[in-house]
Tab-separated table of C-alpha atoms and ligand atoms in Angstrom:
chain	number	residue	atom	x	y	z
A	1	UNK	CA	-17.655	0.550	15.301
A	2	UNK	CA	-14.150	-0.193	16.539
A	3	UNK	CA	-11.670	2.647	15.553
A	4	UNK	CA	-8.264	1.128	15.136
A	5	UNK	CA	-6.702	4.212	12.576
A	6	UNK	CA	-5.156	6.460	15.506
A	7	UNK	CA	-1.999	7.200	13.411
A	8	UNK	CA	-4.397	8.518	10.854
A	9	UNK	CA	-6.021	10.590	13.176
A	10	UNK	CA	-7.912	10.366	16.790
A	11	UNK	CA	-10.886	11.461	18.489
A	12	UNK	CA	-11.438	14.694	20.057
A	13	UNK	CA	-11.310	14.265	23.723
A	14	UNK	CA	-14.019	15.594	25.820
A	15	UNK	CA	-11.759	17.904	27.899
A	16	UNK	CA	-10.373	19.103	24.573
A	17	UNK	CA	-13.993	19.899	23.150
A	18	UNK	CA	-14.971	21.870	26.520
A	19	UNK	CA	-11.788	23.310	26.802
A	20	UNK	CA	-12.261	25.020	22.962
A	21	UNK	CA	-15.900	25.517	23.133
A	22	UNK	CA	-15.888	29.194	24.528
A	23	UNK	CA	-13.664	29.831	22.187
A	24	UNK	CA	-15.624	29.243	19.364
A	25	UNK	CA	-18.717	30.770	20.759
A	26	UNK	CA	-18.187	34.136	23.275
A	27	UNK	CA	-14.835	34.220	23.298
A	28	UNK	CA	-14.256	35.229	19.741
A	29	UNK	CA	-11.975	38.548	20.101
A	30	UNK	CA	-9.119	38.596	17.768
A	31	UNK	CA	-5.984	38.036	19.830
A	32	UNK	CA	-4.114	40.620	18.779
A	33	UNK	CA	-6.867	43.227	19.674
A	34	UNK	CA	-6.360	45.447	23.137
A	35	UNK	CA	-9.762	45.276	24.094
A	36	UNK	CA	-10.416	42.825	27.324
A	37	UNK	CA	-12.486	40.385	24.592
A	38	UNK	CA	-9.044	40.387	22.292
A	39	UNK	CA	-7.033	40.352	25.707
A	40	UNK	CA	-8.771	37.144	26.832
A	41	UNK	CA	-7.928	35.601	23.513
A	42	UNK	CA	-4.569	36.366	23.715
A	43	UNK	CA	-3.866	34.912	27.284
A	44	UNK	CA	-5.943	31.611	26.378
A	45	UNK	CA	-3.065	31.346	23.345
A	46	UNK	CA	0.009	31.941	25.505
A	47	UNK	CA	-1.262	29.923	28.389
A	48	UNK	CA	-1.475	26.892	25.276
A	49	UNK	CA	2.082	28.155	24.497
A	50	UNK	CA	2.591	27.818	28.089
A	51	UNK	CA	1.268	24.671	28.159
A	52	UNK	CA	3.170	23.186	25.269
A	53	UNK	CA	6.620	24.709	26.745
A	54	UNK	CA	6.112	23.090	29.643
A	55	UNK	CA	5.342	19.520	28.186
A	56	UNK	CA	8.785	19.872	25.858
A	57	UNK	CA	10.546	21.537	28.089
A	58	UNK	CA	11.647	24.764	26.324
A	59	UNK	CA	11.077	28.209	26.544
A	60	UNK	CA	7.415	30.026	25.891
A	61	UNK	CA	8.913	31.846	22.567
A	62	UNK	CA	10.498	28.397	21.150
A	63	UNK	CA	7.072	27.416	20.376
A	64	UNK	CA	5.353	28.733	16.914
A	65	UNK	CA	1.758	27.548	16.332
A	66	UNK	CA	1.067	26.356	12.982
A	67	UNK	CA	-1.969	24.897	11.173
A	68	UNK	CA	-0.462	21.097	11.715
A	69	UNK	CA	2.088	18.682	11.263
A	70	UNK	CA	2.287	19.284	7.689
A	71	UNK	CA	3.272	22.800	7.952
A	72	UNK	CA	5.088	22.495	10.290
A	73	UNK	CA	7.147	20.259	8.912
A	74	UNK	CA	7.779	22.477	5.547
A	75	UNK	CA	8.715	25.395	7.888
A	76	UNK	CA	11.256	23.484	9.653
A	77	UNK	CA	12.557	22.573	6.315
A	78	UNK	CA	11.899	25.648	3.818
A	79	UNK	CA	12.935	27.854	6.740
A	80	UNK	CA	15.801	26.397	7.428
A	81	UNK	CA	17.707	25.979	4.555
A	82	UNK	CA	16.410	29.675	3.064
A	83	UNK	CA	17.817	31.045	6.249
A	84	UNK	CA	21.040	28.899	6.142
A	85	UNK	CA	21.667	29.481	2.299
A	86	UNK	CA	25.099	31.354	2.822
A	87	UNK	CA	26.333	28.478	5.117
A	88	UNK	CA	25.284	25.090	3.103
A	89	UNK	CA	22.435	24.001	0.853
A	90	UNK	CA	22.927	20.550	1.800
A	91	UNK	CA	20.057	18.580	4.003
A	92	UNK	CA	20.055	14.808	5.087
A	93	UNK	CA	17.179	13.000	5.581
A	94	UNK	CA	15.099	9.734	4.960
A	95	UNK	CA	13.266	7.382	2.268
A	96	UNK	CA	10.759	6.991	5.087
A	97	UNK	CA	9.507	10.411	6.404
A	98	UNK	CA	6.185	11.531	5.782
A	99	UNK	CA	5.079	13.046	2.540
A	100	UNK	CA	4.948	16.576	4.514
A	101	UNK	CA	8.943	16.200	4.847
A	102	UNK	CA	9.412	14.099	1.541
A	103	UNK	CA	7.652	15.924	-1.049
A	104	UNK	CA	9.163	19.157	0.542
A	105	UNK	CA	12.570	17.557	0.784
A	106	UNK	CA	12.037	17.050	-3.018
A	107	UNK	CA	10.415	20.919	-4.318
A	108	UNK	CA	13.787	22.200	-2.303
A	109	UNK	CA	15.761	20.357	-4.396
A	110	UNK	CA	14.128	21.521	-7.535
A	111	UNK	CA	15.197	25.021	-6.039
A	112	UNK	CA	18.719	23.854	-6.306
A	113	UNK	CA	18.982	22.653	-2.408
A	114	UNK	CA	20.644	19.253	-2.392
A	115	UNK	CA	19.152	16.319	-0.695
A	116	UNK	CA	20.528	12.895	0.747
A	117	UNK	CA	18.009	10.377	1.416
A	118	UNK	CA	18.778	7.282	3.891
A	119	UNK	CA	17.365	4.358	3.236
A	120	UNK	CA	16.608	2.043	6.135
A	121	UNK	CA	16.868	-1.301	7.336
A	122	UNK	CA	14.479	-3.878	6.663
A	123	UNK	CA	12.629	-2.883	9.811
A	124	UNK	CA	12.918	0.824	8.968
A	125	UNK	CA	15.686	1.712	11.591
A	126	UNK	CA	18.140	4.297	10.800
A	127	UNK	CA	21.353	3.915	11.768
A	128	UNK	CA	23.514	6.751	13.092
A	129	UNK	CA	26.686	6.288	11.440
A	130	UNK	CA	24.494	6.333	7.683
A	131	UNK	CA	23.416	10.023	8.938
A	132	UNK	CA	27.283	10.523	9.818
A	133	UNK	CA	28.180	9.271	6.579
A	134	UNK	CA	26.418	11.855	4.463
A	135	UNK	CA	27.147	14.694	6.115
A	136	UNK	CA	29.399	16.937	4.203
A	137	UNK	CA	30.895	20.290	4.421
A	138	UNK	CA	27.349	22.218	2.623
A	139	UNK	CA	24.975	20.288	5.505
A	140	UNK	CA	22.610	22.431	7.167
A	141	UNK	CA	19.623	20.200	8.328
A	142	UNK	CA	19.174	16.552	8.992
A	143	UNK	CA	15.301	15.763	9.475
A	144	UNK	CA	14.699	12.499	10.159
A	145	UNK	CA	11.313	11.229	11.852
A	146	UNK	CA	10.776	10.056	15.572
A	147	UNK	CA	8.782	7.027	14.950
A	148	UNK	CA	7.478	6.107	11.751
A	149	UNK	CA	3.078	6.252	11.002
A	150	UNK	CA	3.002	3.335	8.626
A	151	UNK	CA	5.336	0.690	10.377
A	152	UNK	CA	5.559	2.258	13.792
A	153	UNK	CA	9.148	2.158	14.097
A	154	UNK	CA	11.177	4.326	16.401
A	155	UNK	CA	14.436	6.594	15.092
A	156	UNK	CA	17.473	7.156	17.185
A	157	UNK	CA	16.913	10.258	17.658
A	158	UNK	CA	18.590	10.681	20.337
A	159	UNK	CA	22.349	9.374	18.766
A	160	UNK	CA	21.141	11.332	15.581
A	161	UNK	CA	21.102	14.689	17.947
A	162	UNK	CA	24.219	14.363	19.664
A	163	UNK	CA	25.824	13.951	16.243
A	164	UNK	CA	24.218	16.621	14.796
A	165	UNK	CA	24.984	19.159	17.412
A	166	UNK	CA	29.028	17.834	17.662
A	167	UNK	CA	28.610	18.859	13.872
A	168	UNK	CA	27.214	21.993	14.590
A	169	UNK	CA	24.141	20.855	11.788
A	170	UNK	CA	20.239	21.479	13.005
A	171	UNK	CA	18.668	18.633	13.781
A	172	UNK	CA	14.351	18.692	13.070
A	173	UNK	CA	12.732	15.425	13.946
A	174	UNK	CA	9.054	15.069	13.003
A	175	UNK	CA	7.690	13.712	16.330
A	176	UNK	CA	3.893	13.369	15.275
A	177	UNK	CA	3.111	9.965	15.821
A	178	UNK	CA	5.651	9.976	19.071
A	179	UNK	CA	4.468	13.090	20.544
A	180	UNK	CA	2.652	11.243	23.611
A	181	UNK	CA	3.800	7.805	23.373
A	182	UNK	CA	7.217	8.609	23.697
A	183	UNK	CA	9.435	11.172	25.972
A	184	UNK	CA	10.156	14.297	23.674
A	185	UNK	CA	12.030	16.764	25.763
A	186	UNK	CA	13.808	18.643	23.234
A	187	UNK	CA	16.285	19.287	25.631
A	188	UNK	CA	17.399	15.607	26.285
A	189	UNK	CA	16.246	14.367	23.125
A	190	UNK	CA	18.201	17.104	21.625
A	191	UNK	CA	16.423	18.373	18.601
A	192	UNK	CA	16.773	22.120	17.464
A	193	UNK	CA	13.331	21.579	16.195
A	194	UNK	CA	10.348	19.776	16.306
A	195	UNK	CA	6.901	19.020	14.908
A	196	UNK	CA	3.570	17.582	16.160
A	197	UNK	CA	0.190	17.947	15.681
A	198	UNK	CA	-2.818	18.200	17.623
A	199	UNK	CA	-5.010	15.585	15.865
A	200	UNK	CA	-2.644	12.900	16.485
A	201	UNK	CA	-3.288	13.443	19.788
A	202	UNK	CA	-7.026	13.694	20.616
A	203	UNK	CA	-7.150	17.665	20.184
A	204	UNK	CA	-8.694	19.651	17.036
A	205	UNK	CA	-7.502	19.135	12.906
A	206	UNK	CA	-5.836	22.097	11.247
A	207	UNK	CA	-3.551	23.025	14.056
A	208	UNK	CA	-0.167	22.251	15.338
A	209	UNK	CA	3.377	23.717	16.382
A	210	UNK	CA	7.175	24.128	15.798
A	211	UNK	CA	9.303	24.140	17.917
A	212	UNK	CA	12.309	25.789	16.822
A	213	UNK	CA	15.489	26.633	19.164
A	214	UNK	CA	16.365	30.034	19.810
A	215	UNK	CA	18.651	31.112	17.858
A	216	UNK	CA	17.786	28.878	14.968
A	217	UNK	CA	16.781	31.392	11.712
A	218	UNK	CA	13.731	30.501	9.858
A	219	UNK	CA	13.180	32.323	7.286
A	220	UNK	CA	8.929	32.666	7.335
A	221	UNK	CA	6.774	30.964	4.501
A	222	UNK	CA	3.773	33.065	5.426
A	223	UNK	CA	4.083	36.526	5.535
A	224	UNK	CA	1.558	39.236	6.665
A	225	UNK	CA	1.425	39.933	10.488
A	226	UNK	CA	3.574	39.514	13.012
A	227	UNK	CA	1.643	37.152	14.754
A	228	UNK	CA	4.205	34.361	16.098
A	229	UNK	CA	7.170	36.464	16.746
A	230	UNK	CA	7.063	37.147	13.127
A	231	UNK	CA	7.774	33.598	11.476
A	232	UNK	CA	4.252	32.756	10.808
A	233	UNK	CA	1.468	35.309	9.999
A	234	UNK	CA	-1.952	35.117	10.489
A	235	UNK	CA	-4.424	35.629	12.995
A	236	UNK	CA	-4.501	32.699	15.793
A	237	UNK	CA	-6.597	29.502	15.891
A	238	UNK	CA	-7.468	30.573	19.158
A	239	UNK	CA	-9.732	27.767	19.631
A	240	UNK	CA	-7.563	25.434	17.729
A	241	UNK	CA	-4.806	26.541	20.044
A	242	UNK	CA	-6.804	25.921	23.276
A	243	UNK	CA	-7.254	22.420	22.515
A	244	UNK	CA	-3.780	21.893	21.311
A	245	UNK	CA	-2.775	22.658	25.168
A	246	UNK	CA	-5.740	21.396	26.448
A	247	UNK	CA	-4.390	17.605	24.624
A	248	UNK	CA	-1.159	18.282	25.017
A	249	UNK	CA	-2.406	18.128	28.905
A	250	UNK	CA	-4.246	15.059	28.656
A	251	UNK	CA	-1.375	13.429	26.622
A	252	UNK	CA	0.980	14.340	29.773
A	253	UNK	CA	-1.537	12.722	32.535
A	254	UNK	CA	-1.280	9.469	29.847
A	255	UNK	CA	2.451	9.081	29.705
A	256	UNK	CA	2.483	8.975	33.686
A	257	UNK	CA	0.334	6.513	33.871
A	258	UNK	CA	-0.484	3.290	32.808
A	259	UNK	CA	-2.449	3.531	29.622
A	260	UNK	CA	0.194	3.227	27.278
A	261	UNK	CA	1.551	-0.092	28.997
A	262	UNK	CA	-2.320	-0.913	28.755
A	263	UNK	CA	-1.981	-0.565	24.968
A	264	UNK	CA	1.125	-2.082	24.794
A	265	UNK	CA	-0.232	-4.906	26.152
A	266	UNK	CA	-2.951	-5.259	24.149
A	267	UNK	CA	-0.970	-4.860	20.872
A	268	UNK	CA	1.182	-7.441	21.602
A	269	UNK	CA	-1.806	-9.622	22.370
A	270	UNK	CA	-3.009	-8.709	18.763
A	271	UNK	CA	0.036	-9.422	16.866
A	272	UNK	CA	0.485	-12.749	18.929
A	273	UNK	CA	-3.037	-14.313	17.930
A	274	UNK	CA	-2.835	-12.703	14.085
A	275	UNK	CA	1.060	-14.266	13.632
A	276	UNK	CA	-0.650	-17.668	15.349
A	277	UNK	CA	-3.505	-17.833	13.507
A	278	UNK	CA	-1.704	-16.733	9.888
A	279	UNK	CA	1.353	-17.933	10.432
A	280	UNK	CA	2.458	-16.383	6.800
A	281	UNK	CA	1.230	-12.995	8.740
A	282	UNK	CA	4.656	-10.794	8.561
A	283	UNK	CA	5.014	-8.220	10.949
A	284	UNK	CA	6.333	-4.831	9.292
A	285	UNK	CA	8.681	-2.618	11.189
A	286	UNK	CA	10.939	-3.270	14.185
A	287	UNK	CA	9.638	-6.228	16.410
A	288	UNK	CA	9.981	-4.073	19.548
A	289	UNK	CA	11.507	-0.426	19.044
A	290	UNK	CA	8.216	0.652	18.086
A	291	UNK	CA	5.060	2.506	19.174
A	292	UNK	CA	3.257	1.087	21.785
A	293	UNK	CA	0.040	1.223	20.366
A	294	UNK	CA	1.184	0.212	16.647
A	295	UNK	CA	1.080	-3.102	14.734
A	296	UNK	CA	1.553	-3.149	11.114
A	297	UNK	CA	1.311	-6.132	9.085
A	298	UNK	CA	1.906	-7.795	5.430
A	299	UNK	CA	-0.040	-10.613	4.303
A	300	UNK	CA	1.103	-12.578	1.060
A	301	UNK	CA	-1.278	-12.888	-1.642
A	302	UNK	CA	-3.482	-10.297	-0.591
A	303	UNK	CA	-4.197	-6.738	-1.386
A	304	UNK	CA	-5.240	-3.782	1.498
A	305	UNK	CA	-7.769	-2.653	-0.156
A	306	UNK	CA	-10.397	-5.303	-0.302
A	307	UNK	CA	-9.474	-6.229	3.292
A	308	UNK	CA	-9.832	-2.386	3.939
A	309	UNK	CA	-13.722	-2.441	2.696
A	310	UNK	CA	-14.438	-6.067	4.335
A	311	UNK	CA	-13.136	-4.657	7.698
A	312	UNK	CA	-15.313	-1.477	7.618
A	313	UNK	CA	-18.058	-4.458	6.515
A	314	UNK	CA	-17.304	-5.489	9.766
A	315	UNK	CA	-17.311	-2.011	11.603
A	316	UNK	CA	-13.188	-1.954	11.868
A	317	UNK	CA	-11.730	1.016	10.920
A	318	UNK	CA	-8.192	0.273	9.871
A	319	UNK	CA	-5.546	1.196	7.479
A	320	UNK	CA	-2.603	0.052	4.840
A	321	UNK	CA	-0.222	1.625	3.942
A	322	UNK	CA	-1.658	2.526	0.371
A	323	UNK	CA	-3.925	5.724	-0.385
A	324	UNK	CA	-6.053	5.626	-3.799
A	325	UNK	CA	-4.655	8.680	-5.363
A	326	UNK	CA	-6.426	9.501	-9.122
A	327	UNK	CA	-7.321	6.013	-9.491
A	328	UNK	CA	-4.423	4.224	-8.838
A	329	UNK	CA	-3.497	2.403	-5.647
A	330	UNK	CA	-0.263	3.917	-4.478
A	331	UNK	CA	1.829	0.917	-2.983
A	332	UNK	CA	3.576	2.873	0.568
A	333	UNK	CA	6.772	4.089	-0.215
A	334	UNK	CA	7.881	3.406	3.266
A	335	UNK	CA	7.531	-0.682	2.690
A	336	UNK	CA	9.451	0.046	-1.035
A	337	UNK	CA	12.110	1.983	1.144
A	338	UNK	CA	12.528	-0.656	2.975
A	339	UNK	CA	13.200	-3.879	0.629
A	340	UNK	CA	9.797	-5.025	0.020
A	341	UNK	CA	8.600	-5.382	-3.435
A	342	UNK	CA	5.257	-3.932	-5.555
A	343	UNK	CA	3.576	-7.054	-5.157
A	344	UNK	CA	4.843	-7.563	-1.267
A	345	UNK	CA	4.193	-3.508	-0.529
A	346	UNK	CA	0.317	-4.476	-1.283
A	347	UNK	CA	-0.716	-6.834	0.925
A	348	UNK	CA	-0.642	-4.003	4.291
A	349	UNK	CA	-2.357	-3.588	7.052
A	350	UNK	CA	-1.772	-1.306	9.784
A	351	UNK	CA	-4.267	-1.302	13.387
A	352	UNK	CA	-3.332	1.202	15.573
A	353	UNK	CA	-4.789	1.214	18.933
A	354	UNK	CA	-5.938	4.218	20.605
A	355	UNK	CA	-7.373	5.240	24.366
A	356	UNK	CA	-11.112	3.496	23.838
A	357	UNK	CA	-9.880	0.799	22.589
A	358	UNK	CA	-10.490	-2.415	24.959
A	359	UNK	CA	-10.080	-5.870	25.301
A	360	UNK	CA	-13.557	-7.115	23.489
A	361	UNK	CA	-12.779	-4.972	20.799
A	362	UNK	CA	-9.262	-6.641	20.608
A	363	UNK	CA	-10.892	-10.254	20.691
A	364	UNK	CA	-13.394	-9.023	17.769
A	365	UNK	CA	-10.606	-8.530	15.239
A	366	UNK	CA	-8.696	-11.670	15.965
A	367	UNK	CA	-11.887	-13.671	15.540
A	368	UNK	CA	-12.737	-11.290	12.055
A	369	UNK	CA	-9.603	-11.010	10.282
A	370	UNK	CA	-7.773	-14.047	9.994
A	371	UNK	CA	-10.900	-16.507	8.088
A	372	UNK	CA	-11.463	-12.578	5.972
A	373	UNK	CA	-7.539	-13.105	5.428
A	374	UNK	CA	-7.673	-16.522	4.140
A	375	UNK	CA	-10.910	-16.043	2.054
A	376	UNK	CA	-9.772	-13.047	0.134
A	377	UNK	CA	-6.668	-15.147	-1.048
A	378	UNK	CA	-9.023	-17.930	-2.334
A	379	UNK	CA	-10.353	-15.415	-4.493
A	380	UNK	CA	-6.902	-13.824	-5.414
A	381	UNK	CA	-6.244	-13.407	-8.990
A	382	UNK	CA	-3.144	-14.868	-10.585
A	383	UNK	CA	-0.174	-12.329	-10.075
A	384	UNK	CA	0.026	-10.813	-13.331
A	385	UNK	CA	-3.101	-9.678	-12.865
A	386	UNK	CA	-2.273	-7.655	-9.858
A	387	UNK	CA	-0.222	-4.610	-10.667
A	388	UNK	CA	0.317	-1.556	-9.279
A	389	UNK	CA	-2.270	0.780	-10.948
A	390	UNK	CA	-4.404	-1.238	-12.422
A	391	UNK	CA	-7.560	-0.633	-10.055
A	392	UNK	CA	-10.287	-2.916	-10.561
A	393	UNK	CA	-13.168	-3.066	-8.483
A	394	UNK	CA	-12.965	-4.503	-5.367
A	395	UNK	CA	-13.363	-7.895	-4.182
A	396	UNK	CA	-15.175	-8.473	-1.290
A	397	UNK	CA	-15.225	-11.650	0.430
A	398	UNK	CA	-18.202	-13.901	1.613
B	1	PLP	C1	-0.135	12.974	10.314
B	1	PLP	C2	1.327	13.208	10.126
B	1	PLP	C3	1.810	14.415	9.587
B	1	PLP	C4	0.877	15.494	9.092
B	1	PLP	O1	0.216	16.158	10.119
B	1	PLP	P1	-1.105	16.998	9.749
B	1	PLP	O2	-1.423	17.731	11.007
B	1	PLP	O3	-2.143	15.997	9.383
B	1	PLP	O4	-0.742	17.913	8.636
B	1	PLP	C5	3.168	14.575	9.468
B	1	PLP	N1	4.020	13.638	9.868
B	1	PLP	C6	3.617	12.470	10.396
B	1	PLP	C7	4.613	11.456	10.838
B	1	PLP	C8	2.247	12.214	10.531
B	1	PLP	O5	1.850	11.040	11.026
């Protein structure tokens, strides 16, 4: 099998598995028990806090541990504007975040928040002076993503900060695909919050943090104890917590050394041979502020999902940028942000390269994809035919 979906999610790393397993075995005390069994829990969770401080460079108690990227992302954004409500209701944000920020974006406005969506260029770049533009006297929170998961491309976060803070407005950036790839010292970058994820990074599903600024309210969206200096209840992931620190360690060894220039390298090799070989091969997103392990493509007159189910034929595990959802085959709603069209939005694929990836496996796709390319438009159905919705049963090429 070659495993090119890392921005979907990634392998747990071996150090990330040891690191947990007593956790999940003998070391089971509750960490909030005084026992030495609970006590042992507890220090294994602030060490991870620890951990995680020291890799965004904050403080200890700027770091909440969640249950992921999604929730962290909705306490960033419900806690935020419920504690600001006196001061603004207004929030800026994109037409490209992730459905964690977007859909959450949208149920606060159906509470009467008010939201301002950017749309991006063509290659899904945000530009500073849009964000300045919509800022008005009710802004609280401008949220706008690192680097996008379905084209890759990278926000300027940075210019979006400074702004922010000259405004006095919080600034949360979703950093879960850059978390690792890029720097994200919250300090320099400067964000008053932040979320990853540990699954995006070769740790454990179901857990991830917040970072959130001292002195920035949050108002908490799960009550009960007061685990996490009382903005999120309920009893720690110990385990899941472990491994977040234990990644977030292996994730700092990577970005001093050369593995992400070794991916680089390799996904520039990749989109090379696949624009050479289908020279109607468009690449989506910015040509180079992007991730270093992510290449996103469009092909015209195809669809994803048959070239989804040939690939795994193949043993590839890759992605577009639509999900089957009831039935239907949801075009992205990043590539519709963007400019592309139904028809255009369809034809995705995205290969993002992870840590096992290697050369061979490289060479195996470029010799797969382009003839499964070219064979699944011979049997392409007249456009027409091809609408958004209508599923029919897959084809599947010779
Ligand atoms: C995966 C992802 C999320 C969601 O994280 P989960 O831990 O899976 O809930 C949010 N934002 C971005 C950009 C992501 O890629």
């Amino acid at each position: 099998m070659i495993y090119l979906d890392h921005a979907a999610t990634t392998p747990l790393a071996p150090e990330v598995l040891a690191a947990m397993e007593p956790y999940l075995r003998e070391q089971f005390g509750n960490a909030s028990a005084l026992y030495s069994l609970g006590r042992k829990s507890r220090l294994a969770v602030e060490n991870a806090r620890e951990l995680a401080a020291a890799f965004f460079g904050c403080q200890p108690q700027e770091i909440l541990f969640t249950s992921g990227g999604s929730e962290s992302d909705n306490l960033a954004l419900r806690g935020v504007m419920a504690a600001c409500r006196e001061r603004g209701d207004h929030l800026i944000t994109t037409l490209i975040e992730h459905h964690a920020v977007l859909h959450t974006a949208q149920a606060l406005e159906r509470q009467g928040y008010r939201v301002t969506y950017l749309r991006p260029d063509r290659q899904g770049r945000v530009d500073v002076e849009q964000v300045r533009g919509a800022i008005t006297e009710r802004t609280v929170l401008i949220s706008v993503m690192h680097a996008n998961n379905e084209i890759g491309t990278v926000q300027p976060v940075e210019a979006i900060g400074r702004l922010a803070r000259e405004r006095g407005i919080l600034f949360h950036t979703d950093a879960v695909q850059a978390v690792g790839q890029l720097p994200t010292r919250v300090r320099e970058m400067p964000c008053d919050l932040l979320s990853m994820s540990a699954h995006k990074i070769y740790g454990p599903k179901g857990v991830g943090l917040l970072y959130a600024r001292t002195g920035v309210r949050l108002v908490p969206h799960i009550t009960g104890g007061d685990q996490e200096y009382n903005r999120r209840a309920g009893t720690e992931n110990v385990a899941g917590i472990v491994g977040l620190g234990a990644a977030l360690e292996l994730a700092f060894a990577v970005l001093q050394s050369d593995e992400l220039a070794r991916q680089q390298a390799l996904r520039d090799r990749l989109i090379a041979d696949v624009r050479e070989r289908l020279p109607d091969a468009e690449l989506t997103g910015h040509p180079a502020l992007r991730l270093p392990n992510h290449a996103s493509f469009r092909f015209p007159h195809i669809e994803g999902e048959p070239l989804l189910l040939n690939l795994d034929m193949q043993g590839i595990c890759a992605s577009s940028g639509s999900a089957c959802a009831a039935g239907t085959i949801e075009p992205s709603h990043v590539l519709l942000a963007i400019g592309y069209t139904l028809s255009e939005a369809h034809g995705a694929l995205r290969l993002t390269l992870g840590r096992e990836n290697t050369e061979a496996e490289v060479d195996r796709v470029i010799e797969v994809l382009p003839p499964l390319v070219e064979s699944l438009r011979k049997l392409r159905v007249p456009p027409g035919d091809a609408e958004c919705g209508a599923r029919r049963a897959p084809r599947i090429a010779e």
